XYZ file of C-alpha atoms in Angstrom:
424
model
C 45.154 -28.568 37.066
C 48.371 -26.825 36.082
C 49.510 -23.726 37.920
C 48.896 -20.326 36.385
C 51.396 -19.407 33.678
C 53.642 -16.516 34.778
C 53.337 -13.303 32.827
C 56.244 -12.782 30.392
C 58.600 -9.850 30.741
C 56.993 -7.965 27.872
C 53.229 -8.368 28.351
C 51.943 -5.491 26.236
C 50.565 -7.736 23.514
C 49.105 -10.194 26.018
C 47.467 -7.419 28.061
C 45.917 -5.998 24.922
C 44.448 -9.399 24.107
C 43.155 -9.848 27.682
C 41.654 -6.379 27.536
C 39.790 -7.232 24.340
C 38.419 -10.483 25.807
C 37.349 -8.822 29.047
C 35.600 -6.000 27.212
C 33.729 -8.529 25.074
C 32.649 -10.378 28.232
C 31.369 -7.128 29.751
C 29.536 -6.330 26.505
C 27.710 -9.686 26.658
C 26.969 -9.120 30.332
C 25.629 -5.614 29.633
C 23.295 -6.946 26.942
C 22.060 -9.774 29.195
C 21.327 -7.386 32.091
C 19.576 -4.905 29.802
C 17.355 -7.649 28.374
C 16.712 -9.451 31.683
C 16.185 -6.429 33.964
C 12.511 -6.038 32.924
C 11.864 -9.646 34.040
C 13.259 -8.809 37.489
C 11.249 -5.583 37.679
C 8.055 -7.418 36.710
C 8.491 -10.027 39.436
C 9.513 -7.574 42.162
C 6.907 -6.464 44.661
C 6.134 -2.831 45.291
C 8.159 -0.955 47.810
C 11.716 -1.619 48.958
C 12.087 -4.789 46.861
C 11.334 -2.943 43.607
C 13.762 -0.152 44.480
C 16.505 -2.684 45.319
C 16.022 -4.451 41.992
C 16.059 -1.130 40.135
C 19.244 -0.021 41.909
C 20.956 -3.368 41.186
C 19.973 -3.137 37.506
C 21.213 0.436 37.142
C 24.499 -0.255 38.960
C 25.059 -3.446 36.970
C 24.455 -1.682 33.656
C 26.618 1.314 34.623
C 29.464 -0.902 35.833
C 29.469 -3.042 32.700
C 29.262 0.046 30.471
C 32.128 1.741 32.322
C 34.324 -1.330 31.902
C 33.403 -1.595 28.228
C 33.969 2.082 27.452
C 36.949 2.971 29.658
C 38.813 -0.239 30.461
C 42.193 1.528 30.645
C 40.941 3.518 33.616
C 38.823 1.017 35.547
C 40.380 -2.295 34.487
C 43.563 -1.973 36.612
C 41.389 -1.232 39.664
C 39.323 -4.338 39.061
C 42.511 -6.336 38.643
C 44.005 -4.985 41.869
C 40.813 -5.284 43.953
C 38.948 -8.581 43.383
C 36.353 -7.472 45.945
C 34.874 -5.200 43.273
C 34.012 -8.328 41.305
C 32.318 -9.703 44.411
C 30.211 -6.514 44.732
C 29.200 -6.826 41.104
C 28.297 -10.479 41.683
C 26.006 -9.347 44.516
C 24.095 -7.012 42.170
C 23.647 -9.862 39.705
C 22.462 -12.158 42.488
C 19.725 -9.681 43.497
C 18.490 -9.443 39.920
C 18.625 -13.194 39.307
C 16.852 -13.980 42.576
C 13.965 -11.789 41.449
C 13.891 -12.747 37.753
C 14.125 -16.610 37.928
C 16.728 -19.047 36.490
C 14.870 -19.137 33.152
C 15.340 -15.398 32.435
C 18.167 -13.919 30.284
C 19.758 -12.683 33.509
C 20.869 -16.253 34.175
C 23.309 -15.995 31.275
C 24.811 -12.810 32.690
C 26.059 -14.900 35.620
C 28.234 -16.951 33.228
C 30.368 -13.868 32.557
C 31.536 -13.622 36.185
C 33.556 -16.917 36.252
C 34.870 -16.140 32.772
C 36.131 -12.706 33.835
C 37.567 -14.133 37.062
C 39.505 -16.729 35.094
C 40.861 -14.126 32.659
C 41.880 -11.707 35.393
C 42.850 -13.784 38.424
C 43.795 -17.271 37.230
C 42.819 -20.622 38.737
C 42.363 -19.422 42.313
C 40.206 -16.432 41.417
C 38.178 -18.499 38.989
C 37.598 -21.187 41.610
C 36.498 -18.696 44.258
C 34.069 -16.772 42.050
C 32.732 -19.898 40.383
C 31.993 -21.302 43.836
C 30.248 -18.077 44.886
C 28.231 -18.071 41.680
C 27.151 -21.670 42.286
C 26.006 -20.704 45.785
C 23.914 -17.912 44.249
C 22.416 -20.369 41.749
C 21.514 -22.817 44.535
C 19.814 -19.982 46.427
C 17.896 -18.947 43.326
C 16.846 -22.542 42.706
C 15.412 -22.890 46.193
C 13.413 -19.725 45.653
C 12.034 -20.925 42.293
C 12.060 -24.701 42.670
C 8.272 -24.947 42.429
C 8.239 -23.387 38.951
C 8.462 -25.701 35.907
C 11.967 -26.034 34.428
C 13.725 -24.296 37.325
C 15.898 -27.288 38.146
C 16.965 -27.951 34.547
C 17.748 -24.267 33.908
C 19.708 -23.971 37.120
C 21.756 -27.083 36.341
C 22.440 -25.818 32.806
C 23.599 -22.406 34.005
C 25.776 -24.029 36.688
C 27.512 -26.111 34.023
C 28.033 -23.009 31.921
C 29.603 -21.217 34.887
C 32.081 -24.030 35.559
C 32.983 -24.270 31.867
C 33.355 -20.492 31.528
C 35.738 -20.374 34.479
C 37.918 -23.116 32.983
C 37.870 -21.438 29.573
C 38.852 -18.075 31.072
C 41.875 -19.500 32.888
C 42.894 -21.571 29.867
C 42.817 -18.531 27.582
C 44.821 -16.515 30.085
C 47.516 -19.166 30.427
C 47.671 -19.773 26.690
C 48.224 -16.083 25.994
C 50.928 -15.786 28.644
C 52.697 -18.945 27.488
C 52.507 -17.743 23.916
C 53.970 -14.413 25.014
C 56.833 -16.147 26.819
C 57.570 -18.327 23.790
C 57.402 -15.310 21.468
C 59.757 -13.364 23.684
C 62.231 -16.259 23.795
C 62.039 -16.619 20.013
C 62.579 -12.888 19.554
C 65.626 -12.962 21.833
C 67.024 -15.991 19.988
C 66.529 -14.265 16.636
C 68.226 -11.144 17.981
C 71.210 -13.131 19.212
C 71.417 -14.954 15.889
C 71.269 -11.679 13.967
C 74.015 -10.197 16.131
C 76.161 -13.318 15.669
C 75.669 -13.161 11.904
C 76.528 -9.454 11.882
C 79.688 -10.138 13.907
C 80.660 -12.992 11.594
C 80.029 -10.808 8.548
C 82.146 -8.031 10.029
C 84.966 -10.467 10.820
C 84.914 -11.754 7.243
C 84.943 -8.196 5.911
C 87.884 -7.254 8.135
C 89.762 -10.352 6.982
C 89.212 -9.379 3.336
C 90.210 -5.762 3.864
C 93.336 -6.661 5.844
C 94.376 -9.254 3.285
C 93.838 -6.872 0.387
C 95.677 -3.946 2.006
C 97.681 -4.200 5.211
C 98.778 -7.833 4.857
C 100.181 -7.312 1.371
C 101.990 -4.139 2.374
C 103.498 -5.788 5.452
C 104.627 -8.711 3.306
C 106.387 -6.290 0.978
C 107.834 -4.484 3.968
C 109.258 -7.741 5.309
C 110.885 -8.538 1.961
C 112.360 -5.059 1.729
C 113.691 -5.294 5.285
C 115.294 -8.678 4.549
C 116.946 -7.231 1.453
C 118.226 -4.288 3.509
C 119.616 -6.609 6.168
C 121.355 -8.741 3.538
C 122.873 -5.714 1.868
C 124.047 -4.246 5.172
C 125.746 -7.504 6.215
C 127.568 -7.904 2.916
C 131.192 -6.762 2.638
C 131.656 -3.537 0.789
C 127.991 -2.542 0.943
C 127.080 0.329 -1.343
C 125.725 3.276 0.656
C 123.493 4.279 -2.248
C 121.902 0.824 -2.374
C 121.382 0.814 1.376
C 119.792 4.253 1.171
C 117.385 3.172 -1.574
C 116.430 0.021 0.318
C 115.940 1.945 3.552
C 113.749 4.423 1.664
C 111.720 1.487 0.335
C 111.281 0.112 3.844
C 110.216 3.505 5.169
C 107.731 3.971 2.320
C 106.229 0.534 2.895
C 105.872 1.271 6.616
C 104.152 4.579 5.904
C 101.845 2.867 3.399
C 100.956 0.182 5.959
C 100.205 2.876 8.548
C 98.013 4.748 6.064
C 96.133 1.603 5.112
C 95.590 0.763 8.794
C 94.325 4.277 9.417
C 91.953 4.017 6.437
C 90.672 0.699 7.761
C 90.053 2.173 11.213
C 88.346 5.207 9.692
C 86.081 2.915 7.695
C 85.136 1.063 10.878
C 84.201 4.297 12.641
C 82.434 5.886 9.701
C 78.634 5.813 9.804
C 76.822 4.318 6.847
C 75.964 6.959 4.249
C 72.994 5.867 2.162
C 73.261 8.917 -0.128
C 76.780 8.229 -1.407
C 76.992 9.151 -5.110
C 77.593 6.517 -7.746
C 81.088 5.782 -9.050
C 82.459 5.713 -12.591
C 84.035 2.261 -12.465
C 85.872 2.643 -15.785
C 87.743 5.743 -14.627
C 88.693 4.068 -11.335
C 89.866 0.962 -13.170
C 91.977 3.090 -15.507
C 93.767 4.660 -12.530
C 94.161 1.261 -10.888
C 95.601 -0.340 -14.021
C 97.964 2.594 -14.572
C 99.274 2.396 -11.014
C 99.689 -1.385 -11.267
C 101.614 -1.136 -14.535
C 103.884 1.605 -13.148
C 104.643 -0.426 -10.023
C 105.186 -3.843 -11.571
C 106.340 -2.876 -15.101
C 103.913 -5.548 -16.375
C 102.100 -4.429 -19.577
C 98.405 -4.134 -18.689
C 95.706 -3.300 -21.224
C 92.251 -1.982 -20.240
C 89.422 -2.617 -22.695
C 85.797 -1.595 -22.599
C 82.688 -2.735 -24.453
C 79.166 -1.434 -24.185
C 77.925 1.488 -22.140
C 80.022 3.233 -19.546
C 79.571 1.394 -16.194
C 78.378 3.535 -13.293
C 77.798 1.622 -10.040
C 76.929 2.486 -6.429
C 79.939 3.412 -4.350
C 79.870 0.286 -2.147
C 79.490 -2.000 -5.183
C 82.273 -0.234 -7.070
C 84.601 -0.630 -4.099
C 84.078 -4.396 -4.080
C 84.611 -4.597 -7.851
C 87.866 -2.618 -7.618
C 89.059 -4.820 -4.741
C 88.386 -7.971 -6.781
C 90.274 -6.612 -9.777
C 93.149 -5.498 -7.551
C 93.436 -8.972 -6.028
C 93.341 -10.597 -9.465
C 96.093 -8.286 -10.736
C 98.207 -8.903 -7.639
C 97.889 -12.673 -8.077
C 99.001 -12.291 -11.689
C 102.051 -10.313 -10.618
C 103.059 -12.697 -7.823
C 102.222 -16.145 -9.131
C 101.487 -16.172 -12.854
C 104.921 -15.126 -14.252
C 102.947 -13.427 -17.009
C 104.232 -11.109 -19.694
C 100.985 -9.243 -20.331
C 97.637 -8.710 -18.624
C 94.283 -7.664 -20.052
C 91.415 -6.172 -18.050
C 88.173 -6.221 -20.011
C 85.001 -4.445 -18.890
C 81.678 -5.206 -20.563
C 78.177 -3.845 -20.023
C 75.624 -6.133 -21.656
C 72.293 -4.304 -21.624
C 70.441 -7.124 -23.391
C 71.293 -9.595 -20.608
C 71.304 -6.898 -17.883
C 74.802 -7.900 -16.803
C 78.027 -6.151 -15.890
C 81.186 -8.226 -16.342
C 84.902 -7.813 -15.688
C 87.550 -10.215 -16.994
C 91.190 -10.217 -15.879
C 93.215 -12.383 -18.269
C 96.960 -13.119 -18.342
C 99.349 -15.294 -20.345
C 101.115 -16.846 -17.369
C 101.313 -20.376 -16.019
C 97.630 -20.460 -15.058
C 95.960 -22.484 -12.298
C 96.606 -26.209 -11.907
C 94.749 -28.293 -14.521
C 91.276 -29.194 -13.339
C 91.421 -26.902 -10.302
C 88.372 -24.756 -9.629
C 87.943 -21.614 -7.605
C 86.215 -23.609 -4.859
C 89.124 -26.059 -4.668
C 91.666 -23.248 -4.328
C 89.697 -21.365 -1.672
C 89.479 -24.511 0.461
C 93.271 -24.912 0.391
C 93.978 -21.622 2.167
C 94.071 -19.094 -0.692
C 92.531 -16.280 1.312
C 92.743 -13.794 -1.542
C 90.568 -15.993 -3.746
C 88.234 -16.596 -0.814
C 87.858 -12.857 -0.329
C 87.081 -12.409 -4.023
C 84.384 -15.073 -3.876
C 82.845 -13.537 -0.733
C 82.792 -10.073 -2.294
C 81.096 -11.382 -5.439
C 78.511 -13.278 -3.364
C 77.728 -10.168 -1.298
C 76.924 -8.340 -4.552
C 74.625 -11.095 -5.771
C 77.028 -12.030 -8.582
C 79.362 -14.859 -9.419
C 83.093 -15.232 -10.018
C 84.931 -17.944 -11.937
C 88.593 -18.860 -12.368
C 89.287 -20.684 -15.617
C 92.242 -21.760 -17.722
C 91.742 -20.677 -21.366
C 92.859 -22.920 -24.224
C 95.699 -20.556 -25.101
C 97.031 -20.820 -21.539
C 97.194 -18.447 -18.628
C 94.328 -17.694 -16.299
C 91.102 -15.743 -16.516
C 89.116 -14.342 -13.598
C 85.526 -13.605 -14.678
C 83.277 -11.482 -12.458
C 79.594 -11.144 -13.474
C 77.097 -8.913 -11.679
C 73.535 -7.759 -12.319
C 73.480 -4.566 -14.366
C 71.870 -2.633 -11.484
C 73.213 -4.481 -8.433
C 71.838 -3.736 -5.016
C 74.470 -2.144 -2.760
C 75.650 -4.711 -0.221
C 74.393 -4.366 3.317
C 77.042 -3.415 5.816
C 77.278 -5.297 9.105
C 76.116 -2.117 10.873
C 72.958 -2.030 8.726
C 72.301 -5.733 9.335
C 72.690 -5.314 13.089
C 70.422 -2.237 13.092
C 67.806 -4.151 11.133
C 68.050 -7.088 13.548
């Protein structure tokens, strides 16, 4: 027989289950004693024998009732002191010796090995099953001349052995199940933490690419231009001053963007953030882009005015900003159009950024470009996926490129890594 299963670290659920089983066993035992006590009283002789049987019946009923009613108080004592179970077994032996193996009291004896197996494991079950078998042999010798005494005694003995094995088996199964559940819970927790960390790393990569990385790239270009101008013969002080001012402005912008990123990391999630008018934010974004790049940019709107949750609007604005920046750097376009559409019939919100530049390579898809190291496009795709939407990069027939972002009309705000970790 296998050794007893060790109790898991968190045994609250398993102890509750053991408590329920033990209380049910005491309930059956209480009913058997209550029904079989009259048989013992009827067979007892007058005098000390009758008083002993009465005392054993009363103590057995009171003990079983106390365990059934107030297990939280008396159960730990029974668990810590197995001798109490032996005292209870003695009361049952007195009743059974007087009543006969054919009385209902015989079935109360089956509860003792069952309880010993549930509470004490293989060793306790073996000890109390052995003691109960000794009691049954004693009872048989006292009643062996009565018809059916041998068959009833043998039947009850088999029940006692089986009940002891069942009690230990249930105990070990519950503890092993608790250990497996605890291991599974810990594995799920580690997996949730790893996913939250991975999600946070991806978010940081997107934010740094869309803000600090671009600014530092511009800062490097401005610094190179300043170095080239300073090393040239007859450098114009006014040109050097303008270039130095550009470098200083880019450095301050990079510091501000880094500070904003750090503030966002330390800021607690605010679930009551008001919704954002995306059209107004896009108008400011397009105006700033046109003023900085001198690239004509037209903002168009169809349908109702789009109002989105703050977190969703931030992702939408970041996607549009990345699309505009790609147009400025790579497309060699002469004009850009940003089109916003709210389609209530299809419950969809869409943004299209279209230019008349060189466009993507023929046959290239957004997935192909993201796999070749275009981290800006990868960040756009990840942002769209976190919103439950989709993004496509196509090459229209008239040339150029079109970035199409489609979201549900009432998108669910994306979960932050902090929320995912708290949920895990």
